[in-house]
Amino acid sequence: MAVEKKLEEEIMTLYDKYNNALFGIILRIVKDQHIAEEVLQDTFVKIWQNLDHYQSSKASIFTWMSKIARNLSINAIQSKAVKKAGFTYSMDQLKEDNIAENNINENFDLRTHINILNHDQKQIIELVYFNGFTHQETHQHLGIPLGTVKSRIKLALNSLSHLFFVSDSTKFLIFFLLIQWQ
Amino acid sequence: MTKEEFINSGLLEEFVLGLTSEHQDKVVLEHLDMYPDLCPQLKKWEFSLEELARKNAIAPSSDLKNRLQQKLDFHDTNSAAILKKANNTSLINRKFWMNIAATYLLFATLGLIYFAYQNRQLSKQSEQLVMENAKLSAEKNDLESVNRKFSFVREVETQVLQFSDKNKPVGTVFINHSLQKTSFKISNLASPPAQKVFQMWADVDGEMVSLGVLDAPQNGDLIDLPYMKNATSLNITIEPLGGSKTPTVANLVATIVI
């Protein structure tokens, strides 16, 4: 019983730590609170079932968990669209619809958090991170060369790294120096 | 793939964004083993995307946690081992980032201390250089002044006369009528008695004209005197402090006929 209790506590620790961040990604993709909550539950069930396949030396736990969440979200909107329309939707059409909804829903606006990105980089992050587009799909959707897609993704990731990595460590450094001066 | 081809393929970016297939995941992991120097870049991107997700986090319903607990089967015998591993992995990641932060902090602090020290040293050196420069500038002015004085002495037209006191030379007088200049170089003049000074006089048309008081004369000094065109002699007398309007002949120290 002690092992089961500890097991429960630990999976719930993961939930407490990551549920809001994962739910933010899921809700932006599925656009429905009820479905998003079902997907979040399924995500944690799958995380729990597959933790023994996860290799910490290769990728962070959040990268691994968010990939599960995103794949389940895309599956969910695909099946939702199938149920709604009664026929098979193409993934491209699904994503087109999803982007249209994204653009009019101000609750899901990323602008306040990623102002450091320019329009092109922001668009790329929204497409690939919050809509699950591959490079090939992004190239077709935006009508820009594949090489440009790759370079924009890399620039956007580097800009984000600069924003979060540098700013957080700088804050830490300033805090440390302030303590030293006192 | 070579390292360059792998970087240019964009697979690493797709991997961190969760867009890769299982096969592509294997390719990426194999290449990360081959080129471990790409791992820090991957960690940075992972950290950034996690931060992005955190900043865009949305809270689900508060009862969702209870529903999840009911859905999960915690009596599964494999779960303990699985979650033990998960706990270790999160610990490893936490340790990794703490190490990165500590290293960054250490280098940043050392860098700041080093630059502050360098700045202080350079400021000190700069101040010293300014002082040295001012000192050298003053010395240069003095040398130029002395040079100007002595250049006049070296002129061919300059008349050189020895000033003597009882056959003992007390100095040399230089007179240049072209330049209308007179100088007196003191060489062996004793100090005046207490409360007395030496005063120079020129005999001009039978009248003694004061050329000034020798204020604290030092042997070796080259003193400029007023030029007297028609002077026939120069004289040094001992006078009360401040000098006299007429010379005290009884206190005549030295005289020279021009």
Short mmCIF file of C-alpha atoms in Angstrom, two decimals:
data_model
loop_
_atom_site.label_atom_id
_atom_site.label_comp_id
_atom_site.label_asym_id
_atom_site.label_seq_id
_atom_site.Cartn_x
_atom_site.Cartn_y
_atom_site.Cartn_z
CA MET A 1 0.00 0.00 0.00
CA ALA A 2 2.88 2.32 0.77
CA VAL A 3 4.26 1.90 -2.77
CA GLU A 4 0.82 2.55 -4.30
CA LYS A 5 0.41 5.64 -2.16
CA LYS A 6 3.80 6.96 -3.22
CA LEU A 7 3.02 6.16 -6.86
CA GLU A 8 -0.19 8.12 -6.67
CA GLU A 9 1.55 11.05 -5.02
CA GLU A 10 4.27 11.15 -7.64
CA ILE A 11 2.02 11.06 -10.71
CA MET A 12 -0.05 13.77 -9.06
CA THR A 13 3.12 15.80 -8.50
CA LEU A 14 3.72 15.66 -12.25
CA TYR A 15 0.11 16.69 -12.78
CA ASP A 16 0.38 19.61 -10.34
CA LYS A 17 3.55 20.78 -11.99
CA TYR A 18 2.57 20.55 -15.62
CA ASN A 19 -1.25 20.43 -15.94
CA ASN A 20 -1.72 24.18 -16.60
CA ALA A 21 1.04 24.39 -19.21
CA LEU A 22 -0.20 21.28 -21.02
CA PHE A 23 -3.82 22.39 -20.78
CA GLY A 24 -2.86 25.73 -22.39
CA ILE A 25 -1.45 23.86 -25.40
CA ILE A 26 -4.36 21.43 -25.63
CA LEU A 27 -7.07 24.09 -25.32
CA ARG A 28 -5.46 26.19 -28.06
CA ILE A 29 -5.64 23.21 -30.39
CA VAL A 30 -9.06 21.73 -29.61
CA LYS A 31 -10.89 25.00 -28.74
CA ASP A 32 -13.34 23.27 -26.43
CA GLN A 33 -13.05 23.22 -22.62
CA HIS A 34 -14.81 19.88 -22.20
CA ILE A 35 -12.83 18.08 -24.94
CA ALA A 36 -9.60 19.73 -23.74
CA GLU A 37 -10.13 18.34 -20.23
CA GLU A 38 -10.74 14.86 -21.65
CA VAL A 39 -7.55 15.17 -23.70
CA LEU A 40 -5.60 16.32 -20.62
CA GLN A 41 -6.81 13.29 -18.69
CA ASP A 42 -5.89 10.99 -21.59
CA THR A 43 -2.51 12.68 -21.79
CA PHE A 44 -1.71 11.86 -18.16
CA VAL A 45 -2.98 8.30 -18.55
CA LYS A 46 -0.68 7.87 -21.54
CA ILE A 47 2.22 9.52 -19.68
CA TRP A 48 1.67 7.14 -16.77
CA GLN A 49 1.48 4.10 -19.09
CA ASN A 50 4.58 5.02 -21.09
CA LEU A 51 6.93 6.50 -18.56
CA ASP A 52 9.21 3.47 -18.85
CA HIS A 53 9.80 4.41 -22.54
CA TYR A 54 10.86 7.91 -21.64
CA GLN A 55 14.65 8.55 -21.79
CA SER A 56 15.62 11.55 -19.71
CA SER A 57 19.07 11.74 -21.24
CA LYS A 58 17.57 12.40 -24.67
CA ALA A 59 14.82 14.93 -24.07
CA SER A 60 13.23 16.83 -21.19
CA ILE A 61 10.11 15.41 -19.61
CA PHE A 62 8.10 18.42 -20.73
CA THR A 63 9.14 17.94 -24.39
CA TRP A 64 8.02 14.35 -24.15
CA MET A 65 4.74 15.12 -22.37
CA SER A 66 3.82 18.03 -24.65
CA LYS A 67 4.34 15.82 -27.71
CA ILE A 68 1.84 13.33 -26.27
CA ALA A 69 -0.59 16.16 -25.45
CA ARG A 70 -0.31 17.67 -28.93
CA ASN A 71 -0.78 14.36 -30.74
CA LEU A 72 -3.84 13.51 -28.65
CA SER A 73 -5.24 17.00 -29.25
CA ILE A 74 -4.88 16.66 -33.03
CA ASN A 75 -6.52 13.22 -32.87
CA ALA A 76 -9.35 14.75 -30.86
CA ILE A 77 -10.08 17.56 -33.31
CA GLN A 78 -9.88 15.08 -36.17
CA SER A 79 -12.47 12.78 -34.59
CA LYS A 80 -14.60 15.77 -33.53
CA ALA A 81 -14.66 17.00 -37.12
CA VAL A 82 -15.42 13.52 -38.41
CA LYS A 83 -18.34 13.19 -36.00
CA LYS A 84 -19.59 16.66 -36.83
CA ALA A 85 -19.28 16.44 -40.62
CA GLY A 86 -19.95 12.76 -41.03
CA PHE A 87 -17.06 12.33 -43.44
CA THR A 88 -13.30 12.26 -43.35
CA TYR A 89 -11.62 15.65 -43.08
CA SER A 90 -8.15 16.17 -44.49
CA MET A 91 -5.59 17.22 -41.86
CA ASP A 92 -4.84 20.35 -43.87
CA GLN A 93 -8.49 21.38 -43.81
CA LEU A 94 -8.68 20.72 -40.08
CA LYS A 95 -5.65 22.87 -39.44
CA GLU A 96 -6.95 25.63 -41.72
CA ASP A 97 -10.19 25.72 -39.70
CA ASN A 98 -8.26 25.70 -36.46
CA ILE A 99 -6.09 28.64 -37.54
CA ALA A 100 -9.20 30.61 -38.52
CA GLU A 101 -10.58 30.05 -35.02
CA ASN A 102 -7.23 30.94 -33.47
CA ASN A 103 -7.15 34.25 -35.25
CA ILE A 104 -10.51 35.41 -33.90
CA ASN A 105 -10.14 34.09 -30.36
CA GLU A 106 -8.43 36.76 -28.26
CA ASN A 107 -8.33 34.53 -25.18
CA PHE A 108 -5.66 32.47 -26.89
CA ASP A 109 -3.60 35.42 -28.06
CA LEU A 110 0.13 34.82 -27.57
CA ARG A 111 1.13 38.39 -28.33
CA THR A 112 1.52 39.44 -24.72
CA HIS A 113 4.09 36.73 -24.12
CA ILE A 114 6.10 36.56 -27.30
CA ASN A 115 6.50 40.19 -28.28
CA ILE A 116 10.16 39.58 -28.85
CA LEU A 117 9.29 37.58 -31.95
CA ASN A 118 8.58 39.38 -35.20
CA HIS A 119 5.42 38.66 -37.18
CA ASP A 120 6.96 35.88 -39.28
CA GLN A 121 8.51 34.11 -36.28
CA LYS A 122 5.29 34.40 -34.26
CA GLN A 123 3.29 32.99 -37.17
CA ILE A 124 5.68 30.05 -37.47
CA ILE A 125 5.50 29.27 -33.73
CA GLU A 126 1.69 29.42 -33.80
CA LEU A 127 1.57 27.12 -36.80
CA VAL A 128 4.08 24.50 -35.72
CA TYR A 129 3.81 24.60 -31.91
CA PHE A 130 0.14 25.35 -31.37
CA ASN A 131 -1.26 23.80 -34.56
CA GLY A 132 1.14 20.92 -35.15
CA PHE A 133 2.15 21.80 -38.73
CA THR A 134 5.17 19.96 -40.14
CA HIS A 135 7.80 21.85 -42.15
CA GLN A 136 6.24 20.59 -45.38
CA GLU A 137 2.74 21.69 -44.35
CA THR A 138 4.01 25.09 -43.21
CA HIS A 139 5.82 25.54 -46.55
CA GLN A 140 2.59 24.76 -48.44
CA HIS A 141 0.37 26.85 -46.16
CA LEU A 142 2.50 30.00 -46.23
CA GLY A 143 3.80 29.54 -49.78
CA ILE A 144 7.39 30.13 -48.76
CA PRO A 145 10.42 27.92 -49.56
CA LEU A 146 11.15 25.00 -47.26
CA GLY A 147 14.56 26.47 -46.42
CA THR A 148 12.89 29.70 -45.25
CA VAL A 149 10.51 27.70 -43.04
CA LYS A 150 13.45 25.96 -41.40
CA SER A 151 15.43 29.14 -40.88
CA ARG A 152 12.38 30.99 -39.46
CA ILE A 153 11.76 28.17 -36.98
CA LYS A 154 15.37 28.20 -35.90
CA LEU A 155 15.35 32.01 -35.52
CA ALA A 156 12.11 31.88 -33.53
CA LEU A 157 13.51 29.19 -31.19
CA ASN A 158 16.71 31.15 -30.72
CA SER A 159 14.75 34.35 -29.99
CA LEU A 160 12.68 32.49 -27.39
CA SER A 161 15.85 31.03 -25.88
CA HIS A 162 17.28 34.52 -25.65
CA LEU A 163 14.10 35.84 -24.05
CA PHE A 164 13.60 33.14 -21.43
CA PHE A 165 17.08 31.77 -20.82
CA VAL A 166 18.86 35.12 -20.64
CA SER A 167 16.14 37.05 -18.83
CA ASP A 168 15.65 34.43 -16.12
CA SER A 169 19.35 33.99 -15.45
CA THR A 170 19.87 37.76 -15.51
CA LYS A 171 17.12 38.22 -12.94
CA PHE A 172 18.81 35.57 -10.82
CA LEU A 173 22.16 37.31 -11.18
CA ILE A 174 20.74 40.73 -10.25
CA PHE A 175 19.01 39.18 -7.24
CA PHE A 176 22.28 37.52 -6.20
CA LEU A 177 24.25 40.77 -6.58
CA LEU A 178 21.64 42.72 -4.61
CA ILE A 179 22.00 40.25 -1.76
CA GLN A 180 25.79 40.60 -1.93
CA TRP A 181 25.64 44.38 -1.77
CA GLN A 182 23.37 44.45 1.29
CA MET B 1 24.14 12.42 -42.14
CA THR B 2 27.10 14.63 -41.44
CA LYS B 3 26.73 17.13 -38.63
CA GLU B 4 26.16 19.94 -41.14
CA GLU B 5 23.50 17.95 -43.01
CA PHE B 6 21.79 17.06 -39.75
CA ILE B 7 21.71 20.72 -38.62
CA ASN B 8 20.41 21.86 -42.00
CA SER B 9 17.73 19.14 -42.08
CA GLY B 10 15.75 20.97 -39.38
CA LEU B 11 15.06 17.63 -37.66
CA LEU B 12 16.30 18.88 -34.29
CA GLU B 13 13.83 21.79 -34.40
CA GLU B 14 10.99 19.41 -35.40
CA PHE B 15 12.02 17.08 -32.58
CA VAL B 16 11.91 19.79 -29.92
CA LEU B 17 8.55 20.97 -31.24
CA GLY B 18 7.20 17.41 -31.02
CA LEU B 19 6.60 17.08 -34.75
CA THR B 20 8.80 14.07 -35.45
CA SER B 21 7.66 10.50 -36.07
CA GLU B 22 9.04 7.59 -34.02
CA HIS B 23 11.51 6.80 -36.78
CA GLN B 24 12.64 10.43 -36.92
CA ASP B 25 12.99 10.44 -33.13
CA LYS B 26 15.44 7.54 -33.42
CA VAL B 27 17.39 9.39 -36.13
CA VAL B 28 17.60 12.49 -33.95
CA LEU B 29 18.70 10.54 -30.87
CA GLU B 30 21.36 8.67 -32.86
CA HIS B 31 22.73 11.95 -34.16
CA LEU B 32 22.70 13.51 -30.69
CA ASP B 33 24.85 10.57 -29.56
CA MET B 34 27.21 11.18 -32.48
CA TYR B 35 27.32 14.96 -31.98
CA PRO B 36 26.86 15.60 -28.23
CA ASP B 37 27.82 19.25 -28.65
CA LEU B 38 24.31 19.81 -30.08
CA CYS B 39 22.70 18.77 -26.77
CA PRO B 40 23.07 22.16 -25.00
CA GLN B 41 21.23 23.84 -27.91
CA LEU B 42 18.44 21.26 -27.63
CA LYS B 43 18.20 21.83 -23.86
CA LYS B 44 17.96 25.58 -24.40
CA TRP B 45 15.13 25.21 -26.91
CA GLU B 46 13.32 22.74 -24.66
CA PHE B 47 13.61 25.12 -21.73
CA SER B 48 12.33 28.03 -23.86
CA LEU B 49 9.31 26.12 -25.15
CA GLU B 50 8.50 24.96 -21.62
CA GLU B 51 8.68 28.58 -20.46
CA LEU B 52 6.48 29.64 -23.41
CA ALA B 53 3.94 27.00 -22.43
CA ARG B 54 4.08 28.09 -18.78
CA LYS B 55 3.54 31.72 -19.71
CA ASN B 56 0.53 30.69 -21.82
CA ALA B 57 -0.79 28.21 -19.24
CA ILE B 58 -4.52 27.88 -18.64
CA ALA B 59 -5.99 26.18 -15.57
CA PRO B 60 -8.42 23.31 -16.17
CA SER B 61 -11.44 22.67 -13.90
CA SER B 62 -10.49 22.16 -10.27
CA ASP B 63 -12.20 18.76 -10.10
CA LEU B 64 -10.19 17.37 -13.01
CA LYS B 65 -7.48 16.10 -10.69
CA ASN B 66 -10.01 13.99 -8.78
CA ARG B 67 -11.42 12.61 -12.03
CA LEU B 68 -7.90 11.72 -13.19
CA GLN B 69 -7.15 9.95 -9.91
CA GLN B 70 -10.27 7.82 -10.39
CA LYS B 71 -9.29 7.05 -13.98
CA LEU B 72 -5.72 5.97 -13.20
CA ASP B 73 -5.16 2.51 -11.82
CA PHE B 74 -2.58 2.98 -9.10
CA HIS B 75 -2.61 -0.71 -8.21
CA ASP B 76 -0.72 -1.60 -11.39
CA THR B 77 2.41 -3.40 -10.18
CA ASN B 78 4.64 -1.85 -12.86
CA SER B 79 3.78 1.67 -11.85
CA ALA B 80 6.12 1.95 -8.92
CA ALA B 81 9.18 1.30 -11.05
CA ILE B 82 7.88 3.61 -13.78
CA LEU B 83 7.29 6.51 -11.48
CA LYS B 84 10.55 6.02 -9.65
CA LYS B 85 12.25 6.52 -13.00
CA ALA B 86 10.14 9.60 -13.74
CA ASN B 87 11.07 11.09 -10.41
CA ASN B 88 14.75 10.51 -11.11
CA THR B 89 14.48 12.04 -14.56
CA SER B 90 12.87 15.22 -13.35
CA LEU B 91 15.55 15.39 -10.70
CA ILE B 92 18.24 14.98 -13.39
CA ASN B 93 16.70 17.79 -15.45
CA ARG B 94 16.44 20.00 -12.42
CA LYS B 95 20.05 19.27 -11.57
CA PHE B 96 21.11 19.99 -15.14
CA TRP B 97 19.49 23.43 -15.14
CA MET B 98 20.74 24.21 -11.66
CA ASN B 99 24.26 23.38 -12.80
CA ILE B 100 23.84 25.58 -15.88
CA ALA B 101 22.50 28.43 -13.72
CA ALA B 102 25.26 28.04 -11.14
CA THR B 103 27.96 27.98 -13.83
CA TYR B 104 26.49 31.00 -15.57
CA LEU B 105 26.24 32.85 -12.28
CA LEU B 106 29.80 31.98 -11.33
CA PHE B 107 31.22 33.14 -14.66
CA ALA B 108 29.08 36.28 -14.69
CA THR B 109 30.16 37.19 -11.15
CA LEU B 110 33.83 36.48 -11.86
CA GLY B 111 33.52 38.50 -15.07
CA LEU B 112 32.01 41.46 -13.22
CA ILE B 113 34.69 41.34 -10.53
CA TYR B 114 37.42 41.08 -13.16
CA PHE B 115 36.07 44.00 -15.20
CA ALA B 116 35.56 46.12 -12.06
CA TYR B 117 39.17 45.41 -11.03
CA GLN B 118 40.47 46.18 -14.53
CA ASN B 119 38.44 49.38 -14.63
CA ARG B 120 39.86 50.49 -11.29
CA GLN B 121 43.42 49.74 -12.38
CA LEU B 122 42.96 51.59 -15.66
CA SER B 123 41.47 54.59 -13.84
CA LYS B 124 44.48 54.69 -11.52
CA GLN B 125 46.89 54.41 -14.45
CA SER B 126 44.99 57.08 -16.29
CA GLU B 127 45.23 59.47 -13.30
CA GLN B 128 48.96 58.77 -12.99
CA LEU B 129 49.47 59.41 -16.68
CA VAL B 130 47.63 62.73 -16.46
CA MET B 131 49.83 63.78 -13.53
CA GLU B 132 52.99 62.63 -15.30
CA ASN B 133 51.92 64.51 -18.39
CA ALA B 134 51.35 67.73 -16.43
CA LYS B 135 54.73 67.34 -14.73
CA LEU B 136 56.54 66.71 -18.00
CA SER B 137 54.75 69.64 -19.59
CA ALA B 138 55.92 71.95 -16.76
CA GLU B 139 59.48 70.65 -17.05
CA LYS B 140 59.40 71.17 -20.81
CA ASN B 141 58.29 74.79 -20.31
CA ASP B 142 61.11 75.37 -17.80
CA LEU B 143 63.68 73.87 -20.18
CA GLU B 144 62.39 75.98 -23.06
CA SER B 145 62.60 79.06 -20.87
CA VAL B 146 66.18 78.25 -19.83
CA ASN B 147 67.05 77.45 -23.42
CA ARG B 148 65.70 80.82 -24.57
CA LYS B 149 67.77 82.56 -21.89
CA PHE B 150 70.94 80.71 -22.75
CA SER B 151 70.50 81.07 -26.51
CA PHE B 152 70.90 84.80 -25.98
CA VAL B 153 74.11 84.18 -24.03
CA ARG B 154 75.54 82.13 -26.90
CA GLU B 155 74.97 84.91 -29.49
CA VAL B 156 78.22 86.14 -31.12
CA GLU B 157 77.33 89.82 -30.53
CA THR B 158 76.83 89.30 -26.81
CA GLN B 159 79.43 91.11 -24.70
CA VAL B 160 80.65 88.99 -21.75
CA LEU B 161 82.00 90.78 -18.66
CA GLN B 162 83.23 89.34 -15.37
CA PHE B 163 81.81 90.95 -12.20
CA SER B 164 84.41 90.82 -9.43
CA ASP B 165 84.62 91.70 -5.73
CA LYS B 166 88.18 92.30 -4.64
CA ASN B 167 89.53 90.12 -7.48
CA LYS B 168 87.04 87.41 -6.62
CA PRO B 169 84.50 86.82 -9.44
CA VAL B 170 80.88 87.01 -8.21
CA GLY B 171 79.22 86.58 -11.56
CA THR B 172 79.12 87.27 -15.29
CA VAL B 173 77.20 89.99 -17.12
CA PHE B 174 75.95 89.42 -20.67
CA ILE B 175 74.99 92.50 -22.73
CA ASN B 176 73.63 92.38 -26.27
CA HIS B 177 73.02 95.84 -27.75
CA SER B 178 71.35 94.47 -30.90
CA LEU B 179 68.76 92.58 -28.85
CA GLN B 180 68.81 95.31 -26.14
CA LYS B 181 69.12 92.66 -23.48
CA THR B 182 71.19 92.36 -20.27
CA SER B 183 71.55 89.29 -18.04
CA PHE B 184 73.53 88.52 -14.90
CA LYS B 185 74.66 84.97 -14.09
CA ILE B 186 75.49 84.64 -10.38
CA SER B 187 78.47 82.36 -9.73
CA ASN B 188 80.04 83.15 -6.37
CA LEU B 189 77.98 85.74 -4.51
CA ALA B 190 77.84 85.33 -0.72
CA SER B 191 74.55 85.79 1.09
CA PRO B 192 73.78 89.40 2.17
CA PRO B 193 73.88 90.27 5.91
CA ALA B 194 70.68 89.87 7.93
CA GLN B 195 67.91 92.38 7.05
CA LYS B 196 69.92 93.44 3.97
CA VAL B 197 69.70 92.79 0.23
CA PHE B 198 71.92 93.14 -2.82
CA GLN B 199 70.85 95.88 -5.23
CA MET B 200 72.08 96.38 -8.85
CA TRP B 201 72.84 99.85 -10.21
CA ALA B 202 73.80 101.24 -13.64
CA ASP B 203 75.79 104.44 -14.11
CA VAL B 204 73.91 106.26 -16.86
CA ASP B 205 75.21 109.69 -17.86
CA GLY B 206 76.72 110.14 -14.37
CA GLU B 207 73.56 109.16 -12.54
CA MET B 208 73.07 105.85 -10.66
CA VAL B 209 69.88 104.13 -11.88
CA SER B 210 68.52 101.16 -9.91
CA LEU B 211 68.27 97.92 -11.89
CA GLY B 212 66.47 96.14 -9.05
CA VAL B 213 67.01 94.12 -5.93
CA LEU B 214 68.52 90.62 -6.17
CA ASP B 215 65.82 88.73 -4.35
CA ALA B 216 67.28 85.58 -2.66
CA PRO B 217 70.05 85.12 -5.23
CA GLN B 218 71.35 81.57 -5.78
CA ASN B 219 74.65 80.69 -7.43
CA GLY B 220 73.96 79.52 -10.99
CA ASP B 221 70.85 81.75 -11.46
CA LEU B 222 70.62 83.70 -14.71
CA ILE B 223 68.78 86.94 -13.94
CA ASP B 224 67.39 89.29 -16.61
CA LEU B 225 68.23 92.97 -15.91
CA PRO B 226 66.71 96.10 -17.48
CA TYR B 227 68.75 97.11 -20.57
CA MET B 228 70.43 100.52 -20.23
CA LYS B 229 71.73 101.78 -23.56
CA ASN B 230 74.16 104.41 -22.25
CA ALA B 231 75.32 102.67 -19.09
CA THR B 232 79.07 103.02 -18.45
CA SER B 233 79.29 100.75 -15.40
CA LEU B 234 77.30 98.25 -13.36
CA ASN B 235 77.48 98.07 -9.54
CA ILE B 236 76.22 95.90 -6.69
CA THR B 237 75.62 97.42 -3.24
CA ILE B 238 74.22 96.15 0.05
CA GLU B 239 70.99 97.97 0.95
CA PRO B 240 68.26 97.67 3.57
CA LEU B 241 65.38 95.26 2.85
CA GLY B 242 63.27 96.53 -0.07
CA GLY B 243 66.18 98.43 -1.62
CA SER B 244 67.16 102.13 -1.68
CA LYS B 245 66.50 105.05 -4.04
CA THR B 246 70.18 105.93 -4.08
CA PRO B 247 73.12 103.57 -3.67
CA THR B 248 75.05 103.37 -0.39
CA VAL B 249 78.54 103.78 -1.79
CA ALA B 250 80.13 102.61 1.45
CA ASN B 251 78.48 99.21 0.93
CA LEU B 252 79.72 98.69 -2.63
CA VAL B 253 80.26 94.95 -3.22
CA ALA B 254 81.32 94.79 -6.83
CA THR B 255 81.64 97.02 -9.87
CA ILE B 256 82.33 96.55 -13.56
CA VAL B 257 83.13 99.07 -16.29
CA ILE B 258 81.31 98.50 -19.59
#
